[in-house]
Amino acid sequence: MIELLLPPLFAGLAVALVSGPMGAFVVWRRMAFFGDTLAHGALLGAALGLALDISLYLAVVAVCLGLAGALTALQHQQQLASDTLLGIVAHTTLALGVIAISLQEGIQVDLFAYLFGDLLAVGWQDALALWAGAILILLLMLWQWRSLLSITVSEELAQVEGVAVQRTRLLLMLLLALLIAGAIRTVGVLLITSLLVIPAASARRLTHTPAQMAAVASVLGTLSVLAGLAVSWFANTPVGPSIVVAASSVFVLTLLRKPA
Amino acid sequence: MSEPLVNVQAVSVTLGGNSVLSEVSLTLAPGRITTLIGPNGAGKSTLARVVLGLVTPSSGSVNRRKGLRVGYMPQHIKIDDSLPLTVDRFLWLAAPGPTSARRAALEQAGVAHLRRRAVQQLSGGEMQRVLLARALLRKPDLLVLDEPAQGVDVAGQNALYGLLKSVRDDLGCAILLISHDLHLVMAATDEVICLQRHVCCSGSPESVSRDPAYHELFGPGGGTPNLALYTHDHDHDHDLHGDAQPGHQHDGNCHHD
């Protein structure tokens, strides 16, 4: 029986590993709502993928990137605050996604699996694809680490110092879109942001440098996936929410520690 | 004089429908300290940001020498509390290299003791010094400092200008300073540009302090008190804050070199 758990376990660990550094940037750059919006858009992407009969991941990444571009363009008009814009876009795309999925004829789509994840249904092929994606994202982040961090500290200073600010910001969005497309299978659309934000937030109190915070977030995320899977296995709870509750429990534990 | 580092020609900037700069020209050459002075809202920071390439002018041209290394000290920056960042790491971002280089830069700016502190714990003045260290660390060809003397006492200001002079002499770099008064920058400046959306007057500190346009901007108390006021024809009026009144068209008459 336990071998049934192995692919989900590997898949979950891949997502948790890469969510550490990515989540750190989401926290530093205050992109939680932005990530959430992309995740909501992912549902629309999944629906389009099903309708057009193309790869789900491809469709989700395409929609996320389109959304990221549209949001960046929208933020240039300054009458509405960006969280208002994000609220509009997030819920519109979520609604469109649900409608699009309900319109699929003949196919019975498990909406619940997209919204809250269905990690236990992940097979070896998906797990390997997730690991490939995770390694790709981590390598790109490592390669661009100083630029990514520079634009996070101050985009103006970075630009004066010769960092390609636009390109770096685009890279970060692309990587985030990739991660969300992958993570949709593990924790689902509604819970992805929590896997990004919670471990990183927990790591803040325990660390003194950006790299430490990213690494510790990976470790805490990994622990949360392990704990969530175990709880789900023994108590028969849904996997995605179990992982999130595990991550939140870790966060509460870190609150007991004095800030570093 | 050697080839200019930055050449700004007849630049105008409009932000949100308001004209912020009109027809401003400026040349920065190696080894020279230039100071921008002018009242609040005169467009000093905007002009500095044009020089830095952070603001794109609506008309005019900006030429920067290829491969120009720039050090920039903004008035302040806000770093999110969620980012665990020491002063040392903050400097590393600008120029990775041995710790000794960062320690030396911090020492030069007089804040070596802050190296291991978190950037969020610094006071405004300390952060400015750290930003200065970061700018110096890059061994810049051009150093741009936005209000470096703000909140610094007179002794501190004298030390600061002494430091800038020695940096200029060591690196042979150009320095662009922003200030809202002329008093203390006089000694350390080669050229002063008096800005009020356009260049009102420019030249050596002595000639500018004698220039009627300067007194027009700052009032009799703003200049050196024992200098007589010149009468002069100006094509516009300034209100109490020194802001040019709306409807003013600059026609080049108020340039007094």
PDB file of N, CA, C and O in Angstrom, chain A residues 27-28 30 145-146 149-150 152-154 156-157 159-161 204 207-210 213, chain B residues 49 53-54 70 72 77 79-85 90 92-94 96 131 134 138:
ATOM      1  N   VAL A  27       6.763  36.922  -0.516  1.00  0.00           N
ATOM      2  CA  VAL A  27       6.610  37.653   0.742  1.00  0.00           C
ATOM      3  C   VAL A  27       7.362  38.990   0.688  1.00  0.00           C
ATOM      4  O   VAL A  27       6.812  40.043   1.010  1.00  0.00           O
ATOM      5  N   TRP A  28       8.626  38.959   0.244  1.00  0.00           N
ATOM      6  CA  TRP A  28       9.439  40.183   0.212  1.00  0.00           C
ATOM      7  C   TRP A  28       8.835  41.238  -0.697  1.00  0.00           C
ATOM      8  O   TRP A  28       8.860  42.415  -0.397  1.00  0.00           O
ATOM      9  N   ARG A  30       5.744  41.465  -1.594  1.00  0.00           N
ATOM     10  CA  ARG A  30       4.314  41.614  -1.325  1.00  0.00           C
ATOM     11  C   ARG A  30       3.465  41.198  -2.508  1.00  0.00           C
ATOM     12  O   ARG A  30       2.581  41.922  -2.966  1.00  0.00           O
ATOM     13  N   TRP A 145      20.173  35.038  -8.913  1.00  0.00           N
ATOM     14  CA  TRP A 145      19.890  35.351  -7.517  1.00  0.00           C
ATOM     15  C   TRP A 145      20.147  36.812  -7.174  1.00  0.00           C
ATOM     16  O   TRP A 145      19.308  37.504  -6.599  1.00  0.00           O
ATOM     17  N   ARG A 146      21.334  37.310  -7.543  1.00  0.00           N
ATOM     18  CA  ARG A 146      21.684  38.668  -7.135  1.00  0.00           C
ATOM     19  C   ARG A 146      20.777  39.701  -7.815  1.00  0.00           C
ATOM     20  O   ARG A 146      20.350  40.675  -7.185  1.00  0.00           O
ATOM     21  N   LEU A 149      17.348  39.583  -6.175  1.00  0.00           N
ATOM     22  CA  LEU A 149      17.376  40.195  -4.857  1.00  0.00           C
ATOM     23  C   LEU A 149      17.531  41.720  -4.971  1.00  0.00           C
ATOM     24  O   LEU A 149      16.911  42.480  -4.225  1.00  0.00           O
ATOM     25  N   SER A 150      18.338  42.143  -5.937  1.00  0.00           N
ATOM     26  CA  SER A 150      18.553  43.580  -6.124  1.00  0.00           C
ATOM     27  C   SER A 150      17.252  44.307  -6.437  1.00  0.00           C
ATOM     28  O   SER A 150      16.972  45.362  -5.864  1.00  0.00           O
ATOM     29  N   THR A 152      14.389  43.384  -5.701  1.00  0.00           N
ATOM     30  CA  THR A 152      13.493  43.267  -4.564  1.00  0.00           C
ATOM     31  C   THR A 152      13.811  44.322  -3.502  1.00  0.00           C
ATOM     32  O   THR A 152      12.924  44.896  -2.889  1.00  0.00           O
ATOM     33  N   VAL A 153      15.105  44.597  -3.325  1.00  0.00           N
ATOM     34  CA  VAL A 153      15.525  45.601  -2.348  1.00  0.00           C
ATOM     35  C   VAL A 153      15.150  46.994  -2.837  1.00  0.00           C
ATOM     36  O   VAL A 153      14.561  47.786  -2.114  1.00  0.00           O
ATOM     37  N   SER A 154      15.508  47.308  -4.070  1.00  0.00           N
ATOM     38  CA  SER A 154      15.153  48.605  -4.643  1.00  0.00           C
ATOM     39  C   SER A 154      15.298  48.546  -6.157  1.00  0.00           C
ATOM     40  O   SER A 154      16.401  48.380  -6.671  1.00  0.00           O
ATOM     41  N   GLU A 156      14.957  50.945  -8.208  1.00  0.00           N
ATOM     42  CA  GLU A 156      15.682  52.110  -8.720  1.00  0.00           C
ATOM     43  C   GLU A 156      17.188  51.938  -8.588  1.00  0.00           C
ATOM     44  O   GLU A 156      17.939  52.182  -9.527  1.00  0.00           O
ATOM     45  N   LEU A 157      17.624  51.529  -7.399  1.00  0.00           N
ATOM     46  CA  LEU A 157      19.061  51.310  -7.224  1.00  0.00           C
ATOM     47  C   LEU A 157      19.549  50.243  -8.188  1.00  0.00           C
ATOM     48  O   LEU A 157      20.613  50.375  -8.788  1.00  0.00           O
ATOM     49  N   GLN A 159      18.385  49.467 -11.091  1.00  0.00           N
ATOM     50  CA  GLN A 159      18.471  49.981 -12.457  1.00  0.00           C
ATOM     51  C   GLN A 159      19.686  50.875 -12.643  1.00  0.00           C
ATOM     52  O   GLN A 159      20.413  50.775 -13.630  1.00  0.00           O
ATOM     53  N   VAL A 160      19.934  51.745 -11.658  1.00  0.00           N
ATOM     54  CA  VAL A 160      21.102  52.623 -11.738  1.00  0.00           C
ATOM     55  C   VAL A 160      22.380  51.790 -11.792  1.00  0.00           C
ATOM     56  O   VAL A 160      23.341  52.140 -12.467  1.00  0.00           O
ATOM     57  N   GLU A 161      22.366  50.656 -11.092  1.00  0.00           N
ATOM     58  CA  GLU A 161      23.561  49.823 -11.030  1.00  0.00           C
ATOM     59  C   GLU A 161      23.656  48.837 -12.190  1.00  0.00           C
ATOM     60  O   GLU A 161      24.500  47.949 -12.187  1.00  0.00           O
ATOM     61  N   ARG A 204      10.943  33.491   8.343  1.00  0.00           N
ATOM     62  CA  ARG A 204      11.432  34.848   8.622  1.00  0.00           C
ATOM     63  C   ARG A 204      12.024  34.968  10.021  1.00  0.00           C
ATOM     64  O   ARG A 204      13.065  35.572  10.233  1.00  0.00           O
ATOM     65  N   THR A 207      15.741  33.280  10.606  1.00  0.00           N
ATOM     66  CA  THR A 207      16.902  33.462   9.724  1.00  0.00           C
ATOM     67  C   THR A 207      17.420  34.898   9.701  1.00  0.00           C
ATOM     68  O   THR A 207      16.730  35.831  10.105  1.00  0.00           O
ATOM     69  N   HIS A 208      18.674  35.038   9.210  1.00  0.00           N
ATOM     70  CA  HIS A 208      19.320  36.349   9.174  1.00  0.00           C
ATOM     71  C   HIS A 208      19.682  36.828   7.776  1.00  0.00           C
ATOM     72  O   HIS A 208      20.054  37.979   7.596  1.00  0.00           O
ATOM     73  N   THR A 209      19.664  35.952   6.779  1.00  0.00           N
ATOM     74  CA  THR A 209      19.980  36.388   5.415  1.00  0.00           C
ATOM     75  C   THR A 209      18.883  35.906   4.463  1.00  0.00           C
ATOM     76  O   THR A 209      18.147  34.955   4.779  1.00  0.00           O
ATOM     77  N   PRO A 210      18.783  36.542   3.303  1.00  0.00           N
ATOM     78  CA  PRO A 210      17.772  36.138   2.325  1.00  0.00           C
ATOM     79  C   PRO A 210      17.922  34.670   1.923  1.00  0.00           C
ATOM     80  O   PRO A 210      16.921  33.943   1.854  1.00  0.00           O
ATOM     81  N   MET A 213      16.668  32.372   4.556  1.00  0.00           N
ATOM     82  CA  MET A 213      15.214  32.375   4.646  1.00  0.00           C
ATOM     83  C   MET A 213      14.612  31.500   3.552  1.00  0.00           C
ATOM     84  O   MET A 213      13.680  30.725   3.793  1.00  0.00           O
TER      85      MET A 213
ATOM     86  N   ARG B  49      17.161  62.372 -11.599  1.00  0.00           N
ATOM     87  CA  ARG B  49      16.648  61.094 -12.089  1.00  0.00           C
ATOM     88  C   ARG B  49      16.726  60.990 -13.606  1.00  0.00           C
ATOM     89  O   ARG B  49      16.845  59.893 -14.155  1.00  0.00           O
ATOM     90  N   GLY B  53      18.832  58.148 -15.630  1.00  0.00           N
ATOM     91  CA  GLY B  53      18.096  57.289 -16.552  1.00  0.00           C
ATOM     92  C   GLY B  53      16.849  56.684 -15.939  1.00  0.00           C
ATOM     93  O   GLY B  53      16.284  55.743 -16.465  1.00  0.00           O
ATOM     94  N   LEU B  54      16.406  57.227 -14.800  1.00  0.00           N
ATOM     95  CA  LEU B  54      15.201  56.697 -14.150  1.00  0.00           C
ATOM     96  C   LEU B  54      13.947  57.400 -14.650  1.00  0.00           C
ATOM     97  O   LEU B  54      12.845  56.905 -14.470  1.00  0.00           O
ATOM     98  N   VAL B  70      27.718  54.207 -12.192  1.00  0.00           N
ATOM     99  CA  VAL B  70      27.041  55.235 -11.419  1.00  0.00           C
ATOM    100  C   VAL B  70      26.829  54.773  -9.983  1.00  0.00           C
ATOM    101  O   VAL B  70      26.460  53.629  -9.733  1.00  0.00           O
ATOM    102  N   TYR B  72      24.575  55.927  -6.697  1.00  0.00           N
ATOM    103  CA  TYR B  72      23.423  56.800  -6.436  1.00  0.00           C
ATOM    104  C   TYR B  72      23.038  56.688  -4.976  1.00  0.00           C
ATOM    105  O   TYR B  72      22.876  55.605  -4.434  1.00  0.00           O
ATOM    106  N   ILE B  77      15.480  54.881   1.229  1.00  0.00           N
ATOM    107  CA  ILE B  77      14.754  53.798   0.574  1.00  0.00           C
ATOM    108  C   ILE B  77      14.072  52.981   1.656  1.00  0.00           C
ATOM    109  O   ILE B  77      14.494  52.949   2.803  1.00  0.00           O
ATOM    110  N   ILE B  79      12.957  49.338   2.796  1.00  0.00           N
ATOM    111  CA  ILE B  79      13.155  47.911   2.561  1.00  0.00           C
ATOM    112  C   ILE B  79      12.171  47.144   3.430  1.00  0.00           C
ATOM    113  O   ILE B  79      12.079  47.391   4.636  1.00  0.00           O
ATOM    114  N   ASP B  80      11.441  46.246   2.798  1.00  0.00           N
ATOM    115  CA  ASP B  80      10.384  45.527   3.501  1.00  0.00           C
ATOM    116  C   ASP B  80      10.932  44.776   4.715  1.00  0.00           C
ATOM    117  O   ASP B  80      11.985  44.144   4.658  1.00  0.00           O
ATOM    118  N   ASP B  81      10.195  44.854   5.813  1.00  0.00           N
ATOM    119  CA  ASP B  81      10.624  44.211   7.060  1.00  0.00           C
ATOM    120  C   ASP B  81      10.742  42.685   6.929  1.00  0.00           C
ATOM    121  O   ASP B  81      11.437  42.051   7.717  1.00  0.00           O
ATOM    122  N   SER B  82      10.063  42.136   5.949  1.00  0.00           N
ATOM    123  CA  SER B  82      10.082  40.680   5.820  1.00  0.00           C
ATOM    124  C   SER B  82      11.407  40.176   5.257  1.00  0.00           C
ATOM    125  O   SER B  82      11.669  38.982   5.265  1.00  0.00           O
ATOM    126  N   LEU B  83      12.245  41.090   4.757  1.00  0.00           N
ATOM    127  CA  LEU B  83      13.509  40.674   4.140  1.00  0.00           C
ATOM    128  C   LEU B  83      14.636  40.752   5.165  1.00  0.00           C
ATOM    129  O   LEU B  83      15.015  41.839   5.591  1.00  0.00           O
ATOM    130  N   PRO B  84      15.176  39.587   5.582  1.00  0.00           N
ATOM    131  CA  PRO B  84      16.277  39.633   6.541  1.00  0.00           C
ATOM    132  C   PRO B  84      17.560  40.055   5.822  1.00  0.00           C
ATOM    133  O   PRO B  84      18.135  39.276   5.075  1.00  0.00           O
ATOM    134  N   LEU B  85      17.990  41.289   6.029  1.00  0.00           N
ATOM    135  CA  LEU B  85      19.112  41.798   5.240  1.00  0.00           C
ATOM    136  C   LEU B  85      20.023  42.619   6.141  1.00  0.00           C
ATOM    137  O   LEU B  85      19.599  43.601   6.742  1.00  0.00           O
ATOM    138  N   PHE B  90      23.507  44.009   2.063  1.00  0.00           N
ATOM    139  CA  PHE B  90      22.954  45.109   1.260  1.00  0.00           C
ATOM    140  C   PHE B  90      24.043  45.687   0.351  1.00  0.00           C
ATOM    141  O   PHE B  90      23.804  45.983  -0.826  1.00  0.00           O
ATOM    142  N   TRP B  92      26.754  44.021  -0.551  1.00  0.00           N
ATOM    143  CA  TRP B  92      27.168  42.934  -1.449  1.00  0.00           C
ATOM    144  C   TRP B  92      26.341  42.951  -2.735  1.00  0.00           C
ATOM    145  O   TRP B  92      26.837  42.656  -3.822  1.00  0.00           O
ATOM    146  N   LEU B  93      25.061  43.334  -2.614  1.00  0.00           N
ATOM    147  CA  LEU B  93      24.190  43.370  -3.787  1.00  0.00           C
ATOM    148  C   LEU B  93      24.712  44.332  -4.842  1.00  0.00           C
ATOM    149  O   LEU B  93      24.566  44.108  -6.037  1.00  0.00           O
ATOM    150  N   ALA B  94      25.323  45.434  -4.391  1.00  0.00           N
ATOM    151  CA  ALA B  94      25.804  46.441  -5.331  1.00  0.00           C
ATOM    152  C   ALA B  94      27.118  46.010  -5.971  1.00  0.00           C
ATOM    153  O   ALA B  94      27.383  46.350  -7.126  1.00  0.00           O
ATOM    154  N   PRO B  96      29.531  42.477  -5.536  1.00  0.00           N
ATOM    155  CA  PRO B  96      30.020  41.294  -4.839  1.00  0.00           C
ATOM    156  C   PRO B  96      31.539  41.333  -4.840  1.00  0.00           C
ATOM    157  O   PRO B  96      32.133  41.807  -5.786  1.00  0.00           O
ATOM    158  N   LEU B 131      23.884  54.087   2.388  1.00  0.00           N
ATOM    159  CA  LEU B 131      23.659  54.257   0.944  1.00  0.00           C
ATOM    160  C   LEU B 131      24.871  54.910   0.287  1.00  0.00           C
ATOM    161  O   LEU B 131      25.242  54.576  -0.841  1.00  0.00           O
ATOM    162  N   ARG B 134      27.471  52.317  -0.082  1.00  0.00           N
ATOM    163  CA  ARG B 134      27.128  51.442  -1.197  1.00  0.00           C
ATOM    164  C   ARG B 134      27.493  52.091  -2.536  1.00  0.00           C
ATOM    165  O   ARG B 134      28.011  51.439  -3.442  1.00  0.00           O
ATOM    166  N   ARG B 138      31.055  51.004  -5.395  1.00  0.00           N
ATOM    167  CA  ARG B 138      31.057  50.696  -6.822  1.00  0.00           C
ATOM    168  C   ARG B 138      32.154  51.425  -7.578  1.00  0.00           C
ATOM    169  O   ARG B 138      32.268  51.297  -8.785  1.00  0.00           O
TER     170      ARG B 138
END
